[in-house]
Amino acid sequence: MGSYALAAAAAGLDPAVSNAFAVAPGAPSRLPFATQPAGAAGGTPFTTQPVVEVLDAVGNRVTGPSVSVTLTLGANPHGGYLSGTTTVTTTTGVASFTDLTIDTAATGYTLVATSTGTSPDTSATFDVLPGAASALRFAGQPAGATGGTPFTTQPVVAILDAVGNRVAGPSVSVTLTLGANPHGGHLSGTTTVTTTTGVASFSDLAIDTAVTGYTLVATSSGTSPDTSATFDVLPGAASALRFAGQPAGATGG
């Protein structure tokens, strides 16, 4: 684009200069990413949204007429879902996206830009990180409980963002308490554990009183709590004798 003129020269003759003229872009041919997507966290809009240009075959921006540009996922390493306004109409040859988001955290995503009559283009690879810690989830349910001895299957609690990605850091403290407690049992062991890569693994929890229908509740500051599946505490191995009824009312013979 711009204003051009041609100059003519020949030996022995006065030079000549043409009137100014413009060179218009050619037909739309390709769709390069002028701005690459970046700053993506699970379930929240990218902090740097992509911008796609419409160019002719030799790289001039085609400012008009307006066309529709659509973005789809190319490389999708973990089954993510692209949401937001994925089709945008160009303004002076540029499609500026504003609210794109991908739900699933993973490395190595790409976006593909398409528009009718042009060659598609693929973005640079980018990563989607987990969002802020939002909720707790029992990744391993408590099981195998007998009165007064550690569960054979200890609970595991994960820290998740708002769309279910595990938040690997920073470490936080997770506390377990009794939820449903049908017979006044007491939870013992290390009930508060610090997460490692987004997981709190408990190791020595026990409940003293055998009964059916217990639950555990996981809590951590700034996140939604979660309640375990119901589980039972069975009696332990036989260990002692106890007079459940005392002798009384005895007379000789």
GROMACS .gro file of C-alpha atoms in nm:
model
  253
    1MET     CA    1   0.000   0.000   0.000
    2GLY     CA    2   0.103   0.360  -0.041
    3SER     CA    3   0.165   0.605  -0.322
    4TYR     CA    4   0.404   0.513  -0.603
    5ALA     CA    5   0.540   0.687  -0.914
    6LEU     CA    6   0.748   0.560  -1.203
    7ALA     CA    7   1.047   0.744  -1.344
    8ALA     CA    8   1.162   0.705  -1.705
    9ALA     CA    9   1.513   0.794  -1.815
   10ALA     CA   10   1.711   0.758  -2.139
   11ALA     CA   11   2.042   0.897  -2.253
   12GLY     CA   12   2.008   1.237  -2.411
   13LEU     CA   13   1.644   1.283  -2.317
   14ASP     CA   14   1.475   1.464  -2.035
   15PRO     CA   15   1.351   1.221  -1.764
   16ALA     CA   16   0.982   1.179  -1.704
   17VAL     CA   17   0.790   1.094  -1.386
   18SER     CA   18   0.445   0.937  -1.389
   19ASN     CA   19   0.151   1.054  -1.188
   20ALA     CA   20   0.131   0.901  -0.842
   21PHE     CA   21  -0.063   0.579  -0.820
   22ALA     CA   22  -0.152   0.324  -0.549
   23VAL     CA   23  -0.094  -0.050  -0.541
   24ALA     CA   24  -0.384  -0.231  -0.380
   25PRO     CA   25  -0.339  -0.560  -0.193
   26GLY     CA   26  -0.417  -0.878  -0.380
   27ALA     CA   27  -0.688  -1.126  -0.291
   28PRO     CA   28  -0.685  -1.272   0.063
   29SER     CA   29  -0.447  -1.567   0.067
   30ARG     CA   30  -0.327  -1.653   0.419
   31LEU     CA   31  -0.392  -1.595   0.789
   32PRO     CA   32  -0.076  -1.549   0.998
   33PHE     CA   33  -0.095  -1.489   1.374
   34ALA     CA   34   0.014  -1.129   1.434
   35THR     CA   35  -0.012  -1.190   1.812
   36GLN     CA   36   0.034  -1.536   1.961
   37PRO     CA   37  -0.192  -1.667   2.242
   38ALA     CA   38  -0.027  -1.665   2.585
   39GLY     CA   39  -0.098  -1.644   2.957
   40ALA     CA   40  -0.360  -1.919   2.959
   41ALA     CA   41  -0.491  -2.063   3.286
   42GLY     CA   42  -0.761  -2.330   3.309
   43GLY     CA   43  -1.108  -2.181   3.272
   44THR     CA   44  -1.002  -1.815   3.254
   45PRO     CA   45  -0.942  -1.600   2.943
   46PHE     CA   46  -0.586  -1.585   2.809
   47THR     CA   47  -0.407  -1.274   2.932
   48THR     CA   48  -0.269  -1.231   2.578
   49GLN     CA   49  -0.546  -1.296   2.327
   50PRO     CA   50  -0.457  -1.394   1.968
   51VAL     CA   51  -0.470  -1.152   1.675
   52VAL     CA   52  -0.489  -1.283   1.317
   53GLU     CA   53  -0.415  -1.086   0.999
   54VAL     CA   54  -0.556  -1.144   0.650
   55LEU     CA   55  -0.273  -1.116   0.396
   56ASP     CA   56  -0.241  -1.151   0.021
   57ALA     CA   57   0.003  -1.391  -0.144
   58VAL     CA   58   0.302  -1.154  -0.102
   59GLY     CA   59   0.229  -1.041   0.253
   60ASN     CA   60   0.019  -0.726   0.213
   61ARG     CA   61  -0.262  -0.686   0.463
   62VAL     CA   62  -0.603  -0.706   0.294
   63THR     CA   63  -0.798  -0.432   0.467
   64GLY     CA   64  -1.132  -0.501   0.302
   65PRO     CA   65  -1.386  -0.633   0.256
   66SER     CA   66  -1.429  -0.782   0.606
   67VAL     CA   67  -1.412  -1.160   0.640
   68SER     CA   68  -1.484  -1.404   0.924
   69VAL     CA   69  -1.187  -1.575   1.091
   70THR     CA   70  -1.245  -1.883   1.308
   71LEU     CA   71  -1.007  -2.032   1.563
   72THR     CA   72  -1.015  -2.400   1.659
   73LEU     CA   73  -0.786  -2.620   1.865
   74GLY     CA   74  -0.502  -2.778   1.669
   75ALA     CA   75  -0.271  -2.969   1.901
   76ASN     CA   76  -0.486  -3.072   2.197
   77PRO     CA   77  -0.266  -3.275   2.432
   78HIS     CA   78  -0.520  -3.345   2.705
   79GLY     CA   79  -0.869  -3.319   2.557
   80GLY     CA   80  -0.921  -2.951   2.633
   81TYR     CA   81  -1.221  -2.746   2.522
   82LEU     CA   82  -1.186  -2.402   2.359
   83SER     CA   83  -1.460  -2.159   2.459
   84GLY     CA   84  -1.536  -1.791   2.409
   85THR     CA   85  -1.599  -1.604   2.084
   86THR     CA   86  -1.414  -1.827   1.837
   87THR     CA   87  -1.529  -1.651   1.518
   88VAL     CA   88  -1.447  -1.282   1.470
   89THR     CA   89  -1.504  -1.046   1.175
   90THR     CA   90  -1.197  -0.858   1.059
   91THR     CA   91  -1.157  -0.482   1.089
   92THR     CA   92  -0.909  -0.336   0.837
   93GLY     CA   93  -0.773  -0.684   0.781
   94VAL     CA   94  -0.729  -0.782   1.145
   95ALA     CA   95  -0.931  -1.028   1.359
   96SER     CA   96  -0.880  -0.950   1.729
   97PHE     CA   97  -1.003  -1.212   1.975
   98THR     CA   98  -1.095  -1.109   2.329
   99ASP     CA   99  -1.233  -1.386   2.551
  100LEU     CA  100  -1.086  -1.722   2.451
  101THR     CA  101  -1.027  -1.979   2.723
  102ILE     CA  102  -0.931  -2.348   2.749
  103ASP     CA  103  -1.052  -2.554   3.042
  104THR     CA  104  -0.788  -2.828   3.077
  105ALA     CA  105  -0.434  -2.753   3.194
  106ALA     CA  106  -0.163  -2.911   2.976
  107THR     CA  107   0.145  -2.821   2.774
  108GLY     CA  108   0.167  -2.793   2.396
  109TYR     CA  109  -0.165  -2.654   2.271
  110THR     CA  110  -0.195  -2.477   1.935
  111LEU     CA  111  -0.475  -2.280   1.767
  112VAL     CA  112  -0.562  -2.300   1.397
  113ALA     CA  113  -0.700  -1.994   1.210
  114THR     CA  114  -0.929  -2.053   0.911
  115SER     CA  115  -1.132  -1.836   0.676
  116THR     CA  116  -1.307  -1.918   0.347
  117GLY     CA  117  -1.074  -1.892   0.048
  118THR     CA  118  -0.749  -1.858   0.244
  119SER     CA  119  -0.478  -2.095   0.363
  120PRO     CA  120  -0.506  -2.172   0.737
  121ASP     CA  121  -0.231  -2.089   0.986
  122THR     CA  122  -0.128  -2.255   1.311
  123SER     CA  123  -0.018  -2.061   1.619
  124ALA     CA  124   0.298  -2.121   1.815
  125THR     CA  125   0.260  -2.382   2.089
  126PHE     CA  126   0.148  -2.256   2.429
  127ASP     CA  127   0.064  -2.402   2.769
  128VAL     CA  128  -0.248  -2.383   2.984
  129LEU     CA  129  -0.164  -2.368   3.354
  130PRO     CA  130  -0.402  -2.454   3.640
  131GLY     CA  131  -0.607  -2.163   3.772
  132ALA     CA  132  -0.622  -2.046   4.131
  133ALA     CA  133  -0.700  -2.306   4.399
  134SER     CA  134  -1.077  -2.326   4.434
  135ALA     CA  135  -1.193  -2.662   4.572
  136LEU     CA  136  -1.090  -2.981   4.749
  137ARG     CA  137  -1.168  -3.326   4.613
  138PHE     CA  138  -1.120  -3.672   4.762
  139ALA     CA  139  -0.891  -3.840   4.507
  140GLY     CA  140  -0.873  -4.149   4.729
  141GLN     CA  141  -1.162  -4.250   4.956
  142PRO     CA  142  -1.111  -4.387   5.310
  143ALA     CA  143  -1.174  -4.760   5.345
  144GLY     CA  144  -1.078  -5.070   5.543
  145ALA     CA  145  -1.142  -4.914   5.884
  146THR     CA  146  -1.156  -5.120   6.202
  147GLY     CA  147  -1.203  -4.977   6.548
  148GLY     CA  148  -0.889  -4.813   6.682
  149THR     CA  149  -0.650  -4.917   6.402
  150PRO     CA  150  -0.541  -4.712   6.097
  151PHE     CA  151  -0.755  -4.746   5.785
  152THR     CA  152  -0.601  -4.990   5.539
  153THR     CA  153  -0.684  -4.739   5.262
  154GLN     CA  154  -0.600  -4.388   5.380
  155PRO     CA  155  -0.771  -4.085   5.220
  156VAL     CA  156  -0.602  -3.866   4.959
  157VAL     CA  157  -0.727  -3.511   4.891
  158ALA     CA  158  -0.642  -3.304   4.581
  159ILE     CA  159  -0.646  -2.923   4.541
  160LEU     CA  160  -0.833  -2.819   4.225
  161ASP     CA  161  -0.901  -2.499   4.035
  162ALA     CA  162  -1.252  -2.392   3.934
  163VAL     CA  163  -1.265  -2.628   3.635
  164GLY     CA  164  -1.105  -2.932   3.797
  165ASN     CA  165  -0.733  -2.899   3.720
  166ARG     CA  166  -0.499  -3.001   4.000
  167VAL     CA  167  -0.314  -2.700   4.145
  168ALA     CA  168   0.041  -2.821   4.205
  169GLY     CA  169   0.161  -2.525   4.411
  170PRO     CA  170   0.206  -2.348   4.639
  171SER     CA  171   0.163  -2.601   4.920
  172VAL     CA  172  -0.137  -2.562   5.153
  173SER     CA  173  -0.262  -2.736   5.466
  174VAL     CA  174  -0.560  -2.971   5.440
  175THR     CA  175  -0.751  -3.079   5.752
  176LEU     CA  176  -0.986  -3.377   5.785
  177THR     CA  177  -1.265  -3.389   6.043
  178LEU     CA  178  -1.555  -3.625   6.101
  179GLY     CA  179  -1.871  -3.534   5.908
  180ALA     CA  180  -2.136  -3.798   5.961
  181ASN     CA  181  -2.060  -3.952   6.301
  182PRO     CA  182  -2.340  -4.196   6.379
  183HIS     CA  183  -2.214  -4.320   6.716
  184GLY     CA  184  -1.986  -4.053   6.864
  185GLY     CA  185  -1.660  -4.187   6.725
  186HIS     CA  186  -1.325  -4.011   6.763
  187LEU     CA  187  -1.092  -3.948   6.468
  188SER     CA  188  -0.725  -3.986   6.562
  189GLY     CA  189  -0.394  -3.966   6.380
  190THR     CA  190  -0.241  -3.683   6.176
  191THR     CA  191  -0.552  -3.496   6.068
  192THR     CA  192  -0.375  -3.198   5.904
  193VAL     CA  193  -0.134  -3.260   5.614
  194THR     CA  194   0.056  -3.023   5.382
  195THR     CA  195   0.008  -3.084   5.011
  196THR     CA  196   0.284  -3.201   4.778
  197THR     CA  197   0.227  -3.112   4.410
  198GLY     CA  198  -0.138  -3.045   4.491
  199VAL     CA  199  -0.210  -3.363   4.688
  200ALA     CA  200  -0.254  -3.421   5.062
  201SER     CA  201  -0.188  -3.789   5.144
  202PHE     CA  202  -0.295  -3.903   5.491
  203SER     CA  203  -0.124  -4.202   5.651
  204ASP     CA  204  -0.238  -4.293   6.003
  205LEU     CA  205  -0.603  -4.200   6.051
  206ALA     CA  206  -0.819  -4.420   6.274
  207ILE     CA  207  -1.165  -4.411   6.433
  208ASP     CA  208  -1.228  -4.586   6.764
  209THR     CA  209  -1.599  -4.671   6.751
  210ALA     CA  210  -1.728  -4.940   6.514
  211VAL     CA  211  -2.046  -4.838   6.330
  212THR     CA  212  -2.175  -4.785   5.975
  213GLY     CA  213  -2.211  -4.455   5.785
  214TYR     CA  214  -1.913  -4.234   5.872
  215THR     CA  215  -1.789  -3.955   5.643
  216LEU     CA  216  -1.484  -3.728   5.649
  217VAL     CA  217  -1.483  -3.358   5.558
  218ALA     CA  218  -1.176  -3.197   5.399
  219THR     CA  219  -1.115  -2.824   5.453
  220SER     CA  220  -0.844  -2.575   5.358
  221SER     CA  221  -0.834  -2.196   5.377
  222GLY     CA  222  -0.977  -2.026   5.067
  223THR     CA  223  -1.123  -2.339   4.904
  224SER     CA  224  -1.457  -2.514   4.900
  225PRO     CA  225  -1.467  -2.821   5.132
  226ASP     CA  226  -1.543  -3.172   5.015
  227THR     CA  227  -1.708  -3.467   5.188
  228SER     CA  228  -1.592  -3.825   5.141
  229ALA     CA  229  -1.808  -4.118   5.045
  230THR     CA  230  -1.966  -4.295   5.342
  231PHE     CA  231  -1.766  -4.577   5.496
  232ASP     CA  232  -1.798  -4.819   5.786
  233VAL     CA  233  -1.576  -4.892   6.084
  234LEU     CA  234  -1.580  -5.261   6.171
  235PRO     CA  235  -1.488  -5.414   6.507
  236GLY     CA  236  -1.121  -5.502   6.535
  237ALA     CA  237  -0.978  -5.843   6.622
  238ALA     CA  238  -1.090  -5.999   6.954
  239SER     CA  239  -0.862  -5.863   7.225
  240ALA     CA  240  -1.027  -5.876   7.569
  241LEU     CA  241  -1.315  -6.011   7.777
  242ARG     CA  242  -1.556  -5.782   7.958
  243PHE     CA  243  -1.850  -5.857   8.191
  244ALA     CA  244  -2.145  -5.707   8.006
  245GLY     CA  245  -2.373  -5.824   8.291
  246GLN     CA  246  -2.251  -5.846   8.651
  247PRO     CA  247  -2.362  -6.127   8.885
  248ALA     CA  248  -2.603  -6.013   9.157
  249GLY     CA  249  -2.888  -6.138   9.379
  250ALA     CA  250  -2.705  -6.447   9.503
  251THR     CA  251  -2.834  -6.657   9.792
  252GLY     CA  252  -2.670  -6.975   9.924
  253GLY     CA  253  -2.723  -7.280   9.698
   0.00000   0.00000   0.00000
